[in-house]
Coordinates of C-alpha atoms and ligand atoms in Angstrom, one line a residue:
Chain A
X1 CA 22.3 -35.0 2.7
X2 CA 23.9 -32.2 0.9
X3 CA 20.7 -31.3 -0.9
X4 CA 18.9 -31.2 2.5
X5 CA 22.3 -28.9 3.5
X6 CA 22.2 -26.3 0.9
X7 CA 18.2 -26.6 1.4
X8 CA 18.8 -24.8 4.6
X9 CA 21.7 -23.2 3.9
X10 CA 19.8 -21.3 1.8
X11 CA 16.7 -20.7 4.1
X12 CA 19.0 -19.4 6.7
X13 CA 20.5 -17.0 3.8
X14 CA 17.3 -15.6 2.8
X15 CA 16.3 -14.8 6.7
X16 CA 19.3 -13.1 7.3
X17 CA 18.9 -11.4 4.0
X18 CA 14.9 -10.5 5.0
X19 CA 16.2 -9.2 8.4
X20 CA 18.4 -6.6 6.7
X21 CA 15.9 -5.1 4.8
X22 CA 13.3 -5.3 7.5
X23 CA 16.3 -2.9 9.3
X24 CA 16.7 -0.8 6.7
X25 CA 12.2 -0.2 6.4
X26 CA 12.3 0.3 9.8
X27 CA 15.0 2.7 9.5
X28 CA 13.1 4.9 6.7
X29 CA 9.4 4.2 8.8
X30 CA 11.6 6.2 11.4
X31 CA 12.9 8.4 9.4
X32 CA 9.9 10.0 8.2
X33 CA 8.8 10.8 12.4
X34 CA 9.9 13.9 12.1
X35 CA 10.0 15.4 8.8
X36 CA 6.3 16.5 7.5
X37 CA 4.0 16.3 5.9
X38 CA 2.0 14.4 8.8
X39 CA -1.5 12.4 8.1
X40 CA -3.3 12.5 11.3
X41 CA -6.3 10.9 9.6
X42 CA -4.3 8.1 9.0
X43 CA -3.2 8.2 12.2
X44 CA -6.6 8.4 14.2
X45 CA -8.2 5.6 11.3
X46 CA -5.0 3.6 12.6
X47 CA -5.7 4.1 16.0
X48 CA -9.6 3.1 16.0
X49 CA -8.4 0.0 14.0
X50 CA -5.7 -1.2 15.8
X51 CA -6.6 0.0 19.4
X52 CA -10.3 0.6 19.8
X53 CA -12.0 -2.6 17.6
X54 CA -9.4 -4.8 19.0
X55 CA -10.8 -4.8 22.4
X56 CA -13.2 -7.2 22.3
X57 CA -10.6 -10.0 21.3
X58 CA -8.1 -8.7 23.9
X59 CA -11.0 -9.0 26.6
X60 CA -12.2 -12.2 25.7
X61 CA -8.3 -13.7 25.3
X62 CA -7.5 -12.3 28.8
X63 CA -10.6 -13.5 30.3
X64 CA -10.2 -17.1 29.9
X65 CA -6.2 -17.3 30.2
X66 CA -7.0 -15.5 33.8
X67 CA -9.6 -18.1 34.5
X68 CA -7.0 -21.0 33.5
X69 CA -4.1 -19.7 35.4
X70 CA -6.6 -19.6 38.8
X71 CA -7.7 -23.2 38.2
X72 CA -4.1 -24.2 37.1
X73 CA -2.5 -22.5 40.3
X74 CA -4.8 -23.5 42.2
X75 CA -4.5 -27.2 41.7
X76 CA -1.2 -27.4 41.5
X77 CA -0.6 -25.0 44.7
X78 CA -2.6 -27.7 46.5
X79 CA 0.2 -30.2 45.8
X80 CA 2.4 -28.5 48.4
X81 CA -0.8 -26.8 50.5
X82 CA 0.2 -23.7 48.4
X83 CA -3.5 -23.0 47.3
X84 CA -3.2 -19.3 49.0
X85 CA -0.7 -18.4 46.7
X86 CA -3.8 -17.9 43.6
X87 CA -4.1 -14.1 43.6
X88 CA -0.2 -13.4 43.5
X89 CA 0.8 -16.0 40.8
X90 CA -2.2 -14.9 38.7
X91 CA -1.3 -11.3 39.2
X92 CA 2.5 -11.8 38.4
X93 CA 2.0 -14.4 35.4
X94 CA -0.7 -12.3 34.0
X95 CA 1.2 -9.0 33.9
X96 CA 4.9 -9.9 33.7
X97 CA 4.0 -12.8 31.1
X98 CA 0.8 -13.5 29.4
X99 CA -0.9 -10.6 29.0
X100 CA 1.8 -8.7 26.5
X101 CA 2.1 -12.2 25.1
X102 CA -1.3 -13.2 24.7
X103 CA -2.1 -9.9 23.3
X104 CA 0.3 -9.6 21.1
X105 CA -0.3 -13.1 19.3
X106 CA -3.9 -12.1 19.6
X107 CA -2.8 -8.3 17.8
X108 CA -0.4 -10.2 15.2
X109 CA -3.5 -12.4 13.8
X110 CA -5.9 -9.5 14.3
X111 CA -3.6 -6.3 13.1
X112 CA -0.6 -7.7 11.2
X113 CA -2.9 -9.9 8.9
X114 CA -5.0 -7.2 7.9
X115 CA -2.4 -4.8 7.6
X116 CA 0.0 -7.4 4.8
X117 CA -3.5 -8.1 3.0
X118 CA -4.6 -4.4 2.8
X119 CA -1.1 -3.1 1.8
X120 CA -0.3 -6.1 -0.2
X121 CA -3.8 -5.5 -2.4
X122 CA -3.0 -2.3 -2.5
X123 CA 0.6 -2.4 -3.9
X124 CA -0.7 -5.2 -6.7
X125 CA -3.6 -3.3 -8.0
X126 CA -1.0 -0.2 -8.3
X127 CA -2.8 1.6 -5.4
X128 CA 0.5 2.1 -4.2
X129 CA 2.4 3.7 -7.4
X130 CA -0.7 5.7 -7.5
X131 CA 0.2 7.7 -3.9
X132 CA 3.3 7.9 -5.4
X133 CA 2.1 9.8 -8.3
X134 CA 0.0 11.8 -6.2
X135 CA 2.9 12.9 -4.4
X136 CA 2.3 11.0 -1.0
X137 CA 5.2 8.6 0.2
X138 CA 3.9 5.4 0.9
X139 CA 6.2 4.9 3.6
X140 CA 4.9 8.1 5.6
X141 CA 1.0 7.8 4.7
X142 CA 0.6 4.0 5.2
X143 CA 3.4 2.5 7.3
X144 CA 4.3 5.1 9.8
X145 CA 0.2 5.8 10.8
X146 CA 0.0 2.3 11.4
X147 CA 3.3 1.6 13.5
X148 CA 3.0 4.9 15.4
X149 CA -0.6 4.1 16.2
X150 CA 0.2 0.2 16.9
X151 CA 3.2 1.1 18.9
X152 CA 1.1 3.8 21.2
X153 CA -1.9 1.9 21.9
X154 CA -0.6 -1.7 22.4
X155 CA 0.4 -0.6 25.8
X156 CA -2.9 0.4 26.8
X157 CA -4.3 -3.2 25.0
X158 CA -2.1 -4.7 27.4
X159 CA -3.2 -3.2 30.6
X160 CA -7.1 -3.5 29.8
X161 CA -5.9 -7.2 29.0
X162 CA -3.8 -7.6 32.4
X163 CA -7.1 -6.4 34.2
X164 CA -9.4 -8.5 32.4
X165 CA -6.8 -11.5 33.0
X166 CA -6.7 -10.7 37.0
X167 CA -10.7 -10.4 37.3
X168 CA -10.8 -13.5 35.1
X169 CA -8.5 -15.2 37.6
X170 CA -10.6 -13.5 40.4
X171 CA -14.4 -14.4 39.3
X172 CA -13.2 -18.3 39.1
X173 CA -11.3 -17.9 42.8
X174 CA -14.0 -16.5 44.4
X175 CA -17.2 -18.3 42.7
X176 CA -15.4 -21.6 42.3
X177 CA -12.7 -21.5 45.2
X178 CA -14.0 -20.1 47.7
X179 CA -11.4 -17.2 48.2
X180 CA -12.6 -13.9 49.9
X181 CA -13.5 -11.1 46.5
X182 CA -11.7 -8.0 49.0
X183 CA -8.9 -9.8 50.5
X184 CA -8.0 -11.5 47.0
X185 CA -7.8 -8.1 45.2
X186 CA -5.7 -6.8 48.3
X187 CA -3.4 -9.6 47.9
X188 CA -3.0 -8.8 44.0
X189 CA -2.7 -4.9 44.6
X190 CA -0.4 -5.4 47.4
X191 CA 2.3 -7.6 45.7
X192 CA 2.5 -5.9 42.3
X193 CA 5.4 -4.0 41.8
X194 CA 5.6 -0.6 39.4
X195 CA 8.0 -2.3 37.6
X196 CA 6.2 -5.4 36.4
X197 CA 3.3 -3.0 35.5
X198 CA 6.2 -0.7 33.3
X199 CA 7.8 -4.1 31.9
X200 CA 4.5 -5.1 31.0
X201 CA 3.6 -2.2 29.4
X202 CA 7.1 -1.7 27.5
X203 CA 6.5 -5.5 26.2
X204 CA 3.6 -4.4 25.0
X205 CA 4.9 -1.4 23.3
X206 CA 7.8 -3.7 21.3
X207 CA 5.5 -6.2 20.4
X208 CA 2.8 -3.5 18.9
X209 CA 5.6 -2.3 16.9
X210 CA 6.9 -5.3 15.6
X211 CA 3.4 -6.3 14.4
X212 CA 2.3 -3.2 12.6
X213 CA 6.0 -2.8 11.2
X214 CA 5.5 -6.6 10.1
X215 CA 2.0 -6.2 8.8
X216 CA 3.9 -3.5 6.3
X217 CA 6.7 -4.4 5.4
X218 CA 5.3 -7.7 4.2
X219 CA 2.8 -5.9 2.7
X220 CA 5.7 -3.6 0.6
X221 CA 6.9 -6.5 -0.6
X222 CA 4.3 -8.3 -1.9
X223 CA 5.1 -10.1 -5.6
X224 CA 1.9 -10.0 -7.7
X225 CA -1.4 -11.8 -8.0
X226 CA -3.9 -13.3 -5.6
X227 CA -0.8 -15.1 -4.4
X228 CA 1.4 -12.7 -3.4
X229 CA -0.9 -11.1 -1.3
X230 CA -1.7 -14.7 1.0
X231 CA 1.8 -15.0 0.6
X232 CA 2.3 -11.5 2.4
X233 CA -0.1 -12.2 5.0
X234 CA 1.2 -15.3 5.8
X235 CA 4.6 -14.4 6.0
X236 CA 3.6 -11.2 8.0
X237 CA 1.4 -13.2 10.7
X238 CA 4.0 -15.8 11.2
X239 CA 7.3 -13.3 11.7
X240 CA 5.8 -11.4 13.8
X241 CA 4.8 -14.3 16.0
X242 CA 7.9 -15.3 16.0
X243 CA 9.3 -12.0 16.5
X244 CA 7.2 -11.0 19.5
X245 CA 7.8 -14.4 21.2
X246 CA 12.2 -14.1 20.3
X247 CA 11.9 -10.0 21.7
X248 CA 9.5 -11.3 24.8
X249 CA 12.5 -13.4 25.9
X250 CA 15.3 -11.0 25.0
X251 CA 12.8 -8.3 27.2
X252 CA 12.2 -10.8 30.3
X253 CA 15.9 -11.2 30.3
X254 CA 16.7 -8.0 30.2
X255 CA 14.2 -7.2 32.6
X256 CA 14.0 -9.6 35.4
X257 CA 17.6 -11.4 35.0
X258 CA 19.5 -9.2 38.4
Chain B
X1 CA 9.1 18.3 -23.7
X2 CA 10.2 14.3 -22.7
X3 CA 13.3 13.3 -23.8
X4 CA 13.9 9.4 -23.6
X5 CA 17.1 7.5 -25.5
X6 CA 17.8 4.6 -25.4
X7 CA 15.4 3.2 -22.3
X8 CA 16.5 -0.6 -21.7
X9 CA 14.4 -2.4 -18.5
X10 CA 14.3 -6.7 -18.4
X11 CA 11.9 -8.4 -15.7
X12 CA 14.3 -11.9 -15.0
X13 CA 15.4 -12.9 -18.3
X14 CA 12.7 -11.8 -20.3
X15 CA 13.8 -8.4 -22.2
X16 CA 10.8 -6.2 -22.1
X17 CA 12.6 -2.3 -23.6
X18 CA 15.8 -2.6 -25.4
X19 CA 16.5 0.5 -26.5
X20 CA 13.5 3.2 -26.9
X21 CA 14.4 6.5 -28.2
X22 CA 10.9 9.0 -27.9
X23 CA 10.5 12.7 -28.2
X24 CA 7.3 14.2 -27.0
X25 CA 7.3 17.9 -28.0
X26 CA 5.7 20.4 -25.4
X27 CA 2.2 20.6 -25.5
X28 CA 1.7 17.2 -27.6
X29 CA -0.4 14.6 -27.5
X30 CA 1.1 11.7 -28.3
X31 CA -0.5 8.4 -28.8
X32 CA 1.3 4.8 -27.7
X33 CA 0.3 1.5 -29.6
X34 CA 1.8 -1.8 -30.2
X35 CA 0.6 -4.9 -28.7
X36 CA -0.5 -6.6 -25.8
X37 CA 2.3 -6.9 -23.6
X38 CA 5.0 -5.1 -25.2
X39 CA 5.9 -3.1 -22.1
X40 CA 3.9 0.4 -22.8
X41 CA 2.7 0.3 -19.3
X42 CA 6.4 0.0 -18.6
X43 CA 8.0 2.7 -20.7
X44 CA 5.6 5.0 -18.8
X45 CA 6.2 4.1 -15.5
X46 CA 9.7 4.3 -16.5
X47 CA 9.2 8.3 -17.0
X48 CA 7.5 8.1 -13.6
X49 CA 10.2 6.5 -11.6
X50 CA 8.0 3.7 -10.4
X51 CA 9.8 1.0 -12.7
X52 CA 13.8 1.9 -12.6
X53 CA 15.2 1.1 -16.2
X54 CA 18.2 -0.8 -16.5
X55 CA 19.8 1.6 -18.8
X56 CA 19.0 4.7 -20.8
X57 CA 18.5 8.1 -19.9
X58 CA 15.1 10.2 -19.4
X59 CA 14.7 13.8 -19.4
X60 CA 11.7 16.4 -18.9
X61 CA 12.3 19.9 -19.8
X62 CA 16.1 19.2 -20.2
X63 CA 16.3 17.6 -16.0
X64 CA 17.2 14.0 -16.3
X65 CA 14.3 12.4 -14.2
X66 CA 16.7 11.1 -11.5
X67 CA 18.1 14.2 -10.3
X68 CA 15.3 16.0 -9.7
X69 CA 13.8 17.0 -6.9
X70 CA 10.8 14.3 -6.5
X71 CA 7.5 15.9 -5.2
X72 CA 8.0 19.2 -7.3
X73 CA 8.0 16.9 -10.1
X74 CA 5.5 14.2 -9.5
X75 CA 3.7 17.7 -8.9
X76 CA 3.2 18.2 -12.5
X77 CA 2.0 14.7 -13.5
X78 CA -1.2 13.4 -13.6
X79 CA -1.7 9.7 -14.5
X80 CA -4.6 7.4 -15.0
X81 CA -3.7 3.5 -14.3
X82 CA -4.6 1.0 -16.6
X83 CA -6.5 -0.6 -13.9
X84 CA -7.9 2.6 -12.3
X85 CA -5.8 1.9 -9.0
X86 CA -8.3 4.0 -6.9
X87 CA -8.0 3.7 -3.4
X88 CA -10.5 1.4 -2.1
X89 CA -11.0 2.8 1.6
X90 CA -11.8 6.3 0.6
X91 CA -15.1 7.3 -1.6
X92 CA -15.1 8.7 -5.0
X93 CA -14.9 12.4 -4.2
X94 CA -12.1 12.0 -1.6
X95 CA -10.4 9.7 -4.0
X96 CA -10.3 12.2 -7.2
X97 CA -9.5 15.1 -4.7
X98 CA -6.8 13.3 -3.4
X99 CA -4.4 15.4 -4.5
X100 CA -6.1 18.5 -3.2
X101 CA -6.7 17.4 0.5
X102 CA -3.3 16.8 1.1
X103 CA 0.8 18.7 0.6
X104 CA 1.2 21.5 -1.2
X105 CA -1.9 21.6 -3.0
X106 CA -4.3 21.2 -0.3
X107 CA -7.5 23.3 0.1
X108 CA -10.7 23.4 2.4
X109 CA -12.1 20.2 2.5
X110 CA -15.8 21.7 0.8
X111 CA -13.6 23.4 -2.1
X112 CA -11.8 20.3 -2.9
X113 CA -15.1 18.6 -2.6
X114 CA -16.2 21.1 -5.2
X115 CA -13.9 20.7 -8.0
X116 CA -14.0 16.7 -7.8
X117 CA -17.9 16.6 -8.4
X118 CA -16.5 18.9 -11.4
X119 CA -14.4 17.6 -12.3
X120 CA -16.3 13.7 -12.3
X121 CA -18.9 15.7 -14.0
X122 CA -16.3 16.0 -17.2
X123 CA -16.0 12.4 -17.2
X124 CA -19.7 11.9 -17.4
X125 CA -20.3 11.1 -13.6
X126 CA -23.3 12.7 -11.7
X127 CA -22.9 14.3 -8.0
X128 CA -24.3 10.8 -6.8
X129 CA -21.3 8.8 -7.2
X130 CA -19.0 10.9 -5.0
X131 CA -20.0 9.6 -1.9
X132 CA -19.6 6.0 -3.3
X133 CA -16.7 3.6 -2.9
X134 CA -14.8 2.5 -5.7
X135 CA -15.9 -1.6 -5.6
X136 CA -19.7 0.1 -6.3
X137 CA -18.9 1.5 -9.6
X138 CA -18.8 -0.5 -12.3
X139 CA -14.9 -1.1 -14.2
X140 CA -15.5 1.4 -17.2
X141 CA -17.1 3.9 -13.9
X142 CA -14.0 3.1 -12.2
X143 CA -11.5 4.0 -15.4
X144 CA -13.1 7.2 -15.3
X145 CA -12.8 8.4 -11.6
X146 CA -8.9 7.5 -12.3
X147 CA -9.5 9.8 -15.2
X148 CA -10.8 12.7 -13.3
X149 CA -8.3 12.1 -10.2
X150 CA -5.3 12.4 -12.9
X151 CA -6.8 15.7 -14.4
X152 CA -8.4 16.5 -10.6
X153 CA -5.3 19.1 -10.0
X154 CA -5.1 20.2 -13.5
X155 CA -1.0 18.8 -14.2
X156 CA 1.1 20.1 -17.2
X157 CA 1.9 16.6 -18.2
X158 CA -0.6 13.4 -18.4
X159 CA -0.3 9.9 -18.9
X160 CA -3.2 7.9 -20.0
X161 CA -3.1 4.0 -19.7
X162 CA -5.7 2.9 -22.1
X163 CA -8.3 5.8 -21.2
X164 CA -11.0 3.8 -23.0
X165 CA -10.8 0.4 -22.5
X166 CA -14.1 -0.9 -20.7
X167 CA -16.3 2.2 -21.7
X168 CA -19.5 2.4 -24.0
X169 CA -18.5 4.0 -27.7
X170 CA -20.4 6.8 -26.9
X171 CA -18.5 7.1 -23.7
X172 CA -15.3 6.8 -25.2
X173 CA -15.9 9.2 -27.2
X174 CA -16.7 11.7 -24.8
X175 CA -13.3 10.6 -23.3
X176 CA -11.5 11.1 -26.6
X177 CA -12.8 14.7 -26.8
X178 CA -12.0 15.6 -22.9
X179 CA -8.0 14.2 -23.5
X180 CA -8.1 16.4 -26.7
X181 CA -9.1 19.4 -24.6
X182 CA -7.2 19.2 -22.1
X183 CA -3.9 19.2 -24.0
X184 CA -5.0 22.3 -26.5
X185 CA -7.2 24.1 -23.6
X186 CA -4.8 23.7 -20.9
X187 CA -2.0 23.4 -22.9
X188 CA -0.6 19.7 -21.3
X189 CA 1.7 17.8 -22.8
X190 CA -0.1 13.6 -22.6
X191 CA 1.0 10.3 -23.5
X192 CA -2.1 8.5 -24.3
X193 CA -1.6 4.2 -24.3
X194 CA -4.7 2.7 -26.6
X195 CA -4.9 0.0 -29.0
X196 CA -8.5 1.8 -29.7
X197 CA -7.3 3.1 -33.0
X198 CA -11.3 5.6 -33.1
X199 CA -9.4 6.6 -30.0
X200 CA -5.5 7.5 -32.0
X201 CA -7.5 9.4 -34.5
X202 CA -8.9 11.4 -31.9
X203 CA -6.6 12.2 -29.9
X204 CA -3.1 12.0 -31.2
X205 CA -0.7 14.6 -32.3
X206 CA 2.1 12.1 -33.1
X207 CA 1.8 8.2 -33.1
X208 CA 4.2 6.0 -31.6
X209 CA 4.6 2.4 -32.1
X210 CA 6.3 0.1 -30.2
X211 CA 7.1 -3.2 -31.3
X212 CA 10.0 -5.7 -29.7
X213 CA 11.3 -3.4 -27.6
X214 CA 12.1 -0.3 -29.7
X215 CA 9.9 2.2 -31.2
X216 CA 8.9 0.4 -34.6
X217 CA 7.7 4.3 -35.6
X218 CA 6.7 7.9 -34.9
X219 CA 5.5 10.5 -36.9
X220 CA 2.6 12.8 -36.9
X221 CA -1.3 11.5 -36.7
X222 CA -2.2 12.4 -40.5
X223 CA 0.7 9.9 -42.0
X224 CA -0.2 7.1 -39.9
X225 CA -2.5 5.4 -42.8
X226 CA 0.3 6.2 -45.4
X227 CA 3.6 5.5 -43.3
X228 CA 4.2 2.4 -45.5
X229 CA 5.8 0.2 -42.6
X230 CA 4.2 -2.8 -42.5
X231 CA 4.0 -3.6 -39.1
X232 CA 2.1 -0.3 -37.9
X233 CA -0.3 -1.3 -41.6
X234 CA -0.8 -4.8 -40.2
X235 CA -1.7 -2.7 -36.2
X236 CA -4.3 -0.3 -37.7
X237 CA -6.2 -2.8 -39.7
X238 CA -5.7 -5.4 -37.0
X239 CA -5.0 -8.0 -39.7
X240 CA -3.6 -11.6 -38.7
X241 CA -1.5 -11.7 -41.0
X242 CA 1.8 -9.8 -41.6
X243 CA 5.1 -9.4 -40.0
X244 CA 3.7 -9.7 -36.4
X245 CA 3.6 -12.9 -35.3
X246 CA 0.7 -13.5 -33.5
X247 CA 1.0 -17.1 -31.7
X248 CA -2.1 -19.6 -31.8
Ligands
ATP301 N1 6.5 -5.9 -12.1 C1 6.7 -6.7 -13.1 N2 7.3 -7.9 -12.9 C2 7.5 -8.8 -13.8 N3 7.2 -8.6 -15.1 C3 6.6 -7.5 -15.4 C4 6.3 -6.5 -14.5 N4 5.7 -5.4 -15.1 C5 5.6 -5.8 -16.4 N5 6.2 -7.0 -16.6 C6 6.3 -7.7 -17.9 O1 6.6 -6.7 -18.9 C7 5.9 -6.9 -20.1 C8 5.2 -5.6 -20.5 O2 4.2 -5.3 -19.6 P1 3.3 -4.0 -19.8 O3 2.3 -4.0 -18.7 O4 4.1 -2.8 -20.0 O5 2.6 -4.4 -21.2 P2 1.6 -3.4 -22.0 O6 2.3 -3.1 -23.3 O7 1.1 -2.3 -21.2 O8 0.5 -4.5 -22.4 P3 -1.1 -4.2 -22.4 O9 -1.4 -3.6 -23.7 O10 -1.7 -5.6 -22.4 O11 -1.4 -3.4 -21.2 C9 4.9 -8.0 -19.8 O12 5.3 -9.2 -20.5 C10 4.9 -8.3 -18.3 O13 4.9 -9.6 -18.0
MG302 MG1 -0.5 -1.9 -20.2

């Protein structure tokens, strides 16, 4: 009993000691915003990576869920003759909800893992010492690219993935159930508010962040070997799943508990 | 002119320096040996500031290491990895003009493009392999692109990390003679690692040898054969048997 105690005792320790120094990285990745020198190559590579080759999976992800959530709403609306009801929910649960979720779960398997495996090969095989002997900070040519660019284009992920979630929802309602194509987009454009489209997008924002920042700073940290670097990438994918899902709540209730 | 005294630096319990004093003059070559594993990649990334020692102090030109200003002074260095550690998302040329794309040494892209075909042309690589990535080139290819990046923007101090290992003996020596240049051409001051001893004679001003955490012995090149210490005897002629224990 005491064994299984100090077991997690000691797991708790080394979280709260991990989320210190994931304060203090993010604290220098911030710290080198302003001061030059600047790599905008880095920055555009980042971009193209993290934004523009992640569509695809974004699309697809939002294209089912949208789907779902139709069929779901729909059938369960009809339980209390509430099958009208299809384009708002779909709107709301797609913008307010899944869509920064979804893509950000999609973005921490897709951008965090290869960020931990890339910086974590790089730092065993010495890549990284090697900037630093070349004069280039680590911190300002590989992590702060790759969290600005994460942070600016997960926003934009999100609302290609909230309009791919709301025609997903609408191609099942009007092939399958028979609701009007016009009037079901006037429903959805008439009941969204400008602030679930901003909370969307600021979720999306946070949750960009917290992946590329994860994908790093596991990466930074990585012991040596073969090992070290699946052990970075694992820990990377896994916090910030975790993290996205813990700041999604902390966000919801920050923006829609009044 | 490095100054290091009494450099101490344990990984867990294991006790990897304990105690190096080394003087490399200005404009020296000096030549590391000792064996596999006795923390010479260590003592030089010590200089470096990538490994912190535990104790002991190091100074270049007089400015103990940690209180200078860092980018002026990695500036000055150049160093090849034992591994190469080239940087697998760019190609050759961009990789050994790294330097020279970038801060306070940057150029125009075509110039910078120019002296890395240069200067991979020193290390015995044609124009063809700068548009390569590194995982085409072949590991003894690879140790020399490291070579030309650490030379690439012509640094008064050089580390080596086994230069050699992996190359052809025709190859290594072509190595040997460009190290030797570039420290009475250019004037650098180098810290070449090799257990190559073809490679000591070739290159070294002064020999050092570590052994069990402390220099074992330094002098100049010539006296290396007639030093009389046994262990550095038993090194060069790479005998099994003597006061090195070697464990089977
Ligand atoms: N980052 C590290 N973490 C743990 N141990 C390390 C680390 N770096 C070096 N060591 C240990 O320090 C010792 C010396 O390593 P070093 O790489 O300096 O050896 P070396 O003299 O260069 O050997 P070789 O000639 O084989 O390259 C080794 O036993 C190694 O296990
Ligand atoms: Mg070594």
């Amino acid at each position: 009993m005491t064994r299984l105690l100090a077991a997690l005792g000691k797991t708790t320790l080394g979280t709260l000691a991990a989320l210190g120094r994931i304060a203090i990285f993010t604290g220098q990745t911030f710290g080198h915003l302003l001061r030059p020198p600047f790599y905008p190559r880095e920055f555009a590579t980042a971009l193209l990576q993290i934004g523009y080759f992640s569509l695809p999976v974004v699309g697809l992800t939002a294209l089912f869920t949208g789907g779902a959530l139709a069929l779901q709403i729909y059938s369960g609306g009809a339980r209390f003759s509430a099958e009208a009801v299809v384009p708002q929910i779909v709107a709301i649960g797609m913008v307010r909800e899944l869509g920064p979720v979804l893509v950000g779960l999609m973005i921490a398997a897709r951008v965090t893992s290869s960020i931990a495996a890339e910086i974590a090969t790089m730092k065993v095989t010495e890549q990284i010492d090697a900037l630093v002997t070349l004069s280039t900070d680590p911190m300002k040519y590989l992590t702060l690219p790759r969290v600005l660019a994460a942070t600016l284009v997960m926003p934009v992920l999100v609302a290609v993935g909230n309009v791919i979630g709301i025609m997903g929802g609408w191609l099942v309602a009007t092939q399958r159930l028979g609701f009007n194509p016009t009037g079901y987009l006037r429903n959805t454009v008439d009941f969204l508010e400008l602030h679930d489209i901003g909370s969307s997008l600021a979720k999306g924002a946070v949750f960009g962040f917290l992946a590329a920042l994860m994908g790093c700073y596991y990466g930074m940290a990585s012991e040596r070997g073969a090992m070290g670097v699946g052990r970075a990438t694992k820990g990377a994918v896994v916090a910030a799943a975790v993290l996205i899902l813990a700041a999604n709540f902390l966000l919801t209730e920050a923006f829609f508990s009044a | 002119m490095i100054t290091i005294t009494g450099l101490t630096r344990s990984f867990g319990t294991k006790q990897v320096l304990r105690g190096v004093d080394l003087h490399v003059p200005k404009g020296q070559s000096m030549v590391v040996i000792g064996g596999s594993g006795t923390g010479k990649s260590v003592l030089i990334k010590c200089i470096l500031g990538l490994v912190t020692p535990d104790g002991g102090t190091i100074t270049v030109d007089g400015q103990d290491v940690t209180r200078v200003p860092r980018d002026a002074f990695l500036a000055r260095f150049g160093m090849l990895f034992q591994g190469g550690a080239l940087f697998d998302s760019l190609p050759v040329w961009q990789n050994v003009a790294f330097r020279l794309l970038r801060g306070s040494l940057r150029r125009p892209r075509p110039e910078a493009r120019a002296i890395a075909i240069e200067k991979l042309r020193r290390v015995g690589l044609g124009p063809e392999t700068a548009d390569l990535y590194p995982a085409e080139l072949s590991g003894g290819m690879q140790k020399r692109v490291g070579l030309a990046r650490a030379i690439a923007a012509e640094p008064q101090i050089i580390f080596f990390d086994e230069p050699t290992t992996g190359l052809d003996p025709i190859m290594a020596g072509v190595i040997n003679d460009l190290i030797r240049e570039i420290v009475t051409e250019m004037g650098a001051t180098a810290i070449t690692i090799t257990h190559d001893m073809s490679s000591v004679r070739a290159i070294a001003d002064r020999v050092a040898m570590l052994h069990n955490g402390k220099i074992r012995w330094t002098g100049p090149a010539s006296q290396l054969d007639s030093c009389g210490d046994p262990y550095v005897a038993q090194f060069i002629h790479g005998s099994p048997d003597g006061p090195i224990e070697t464990l089977r």
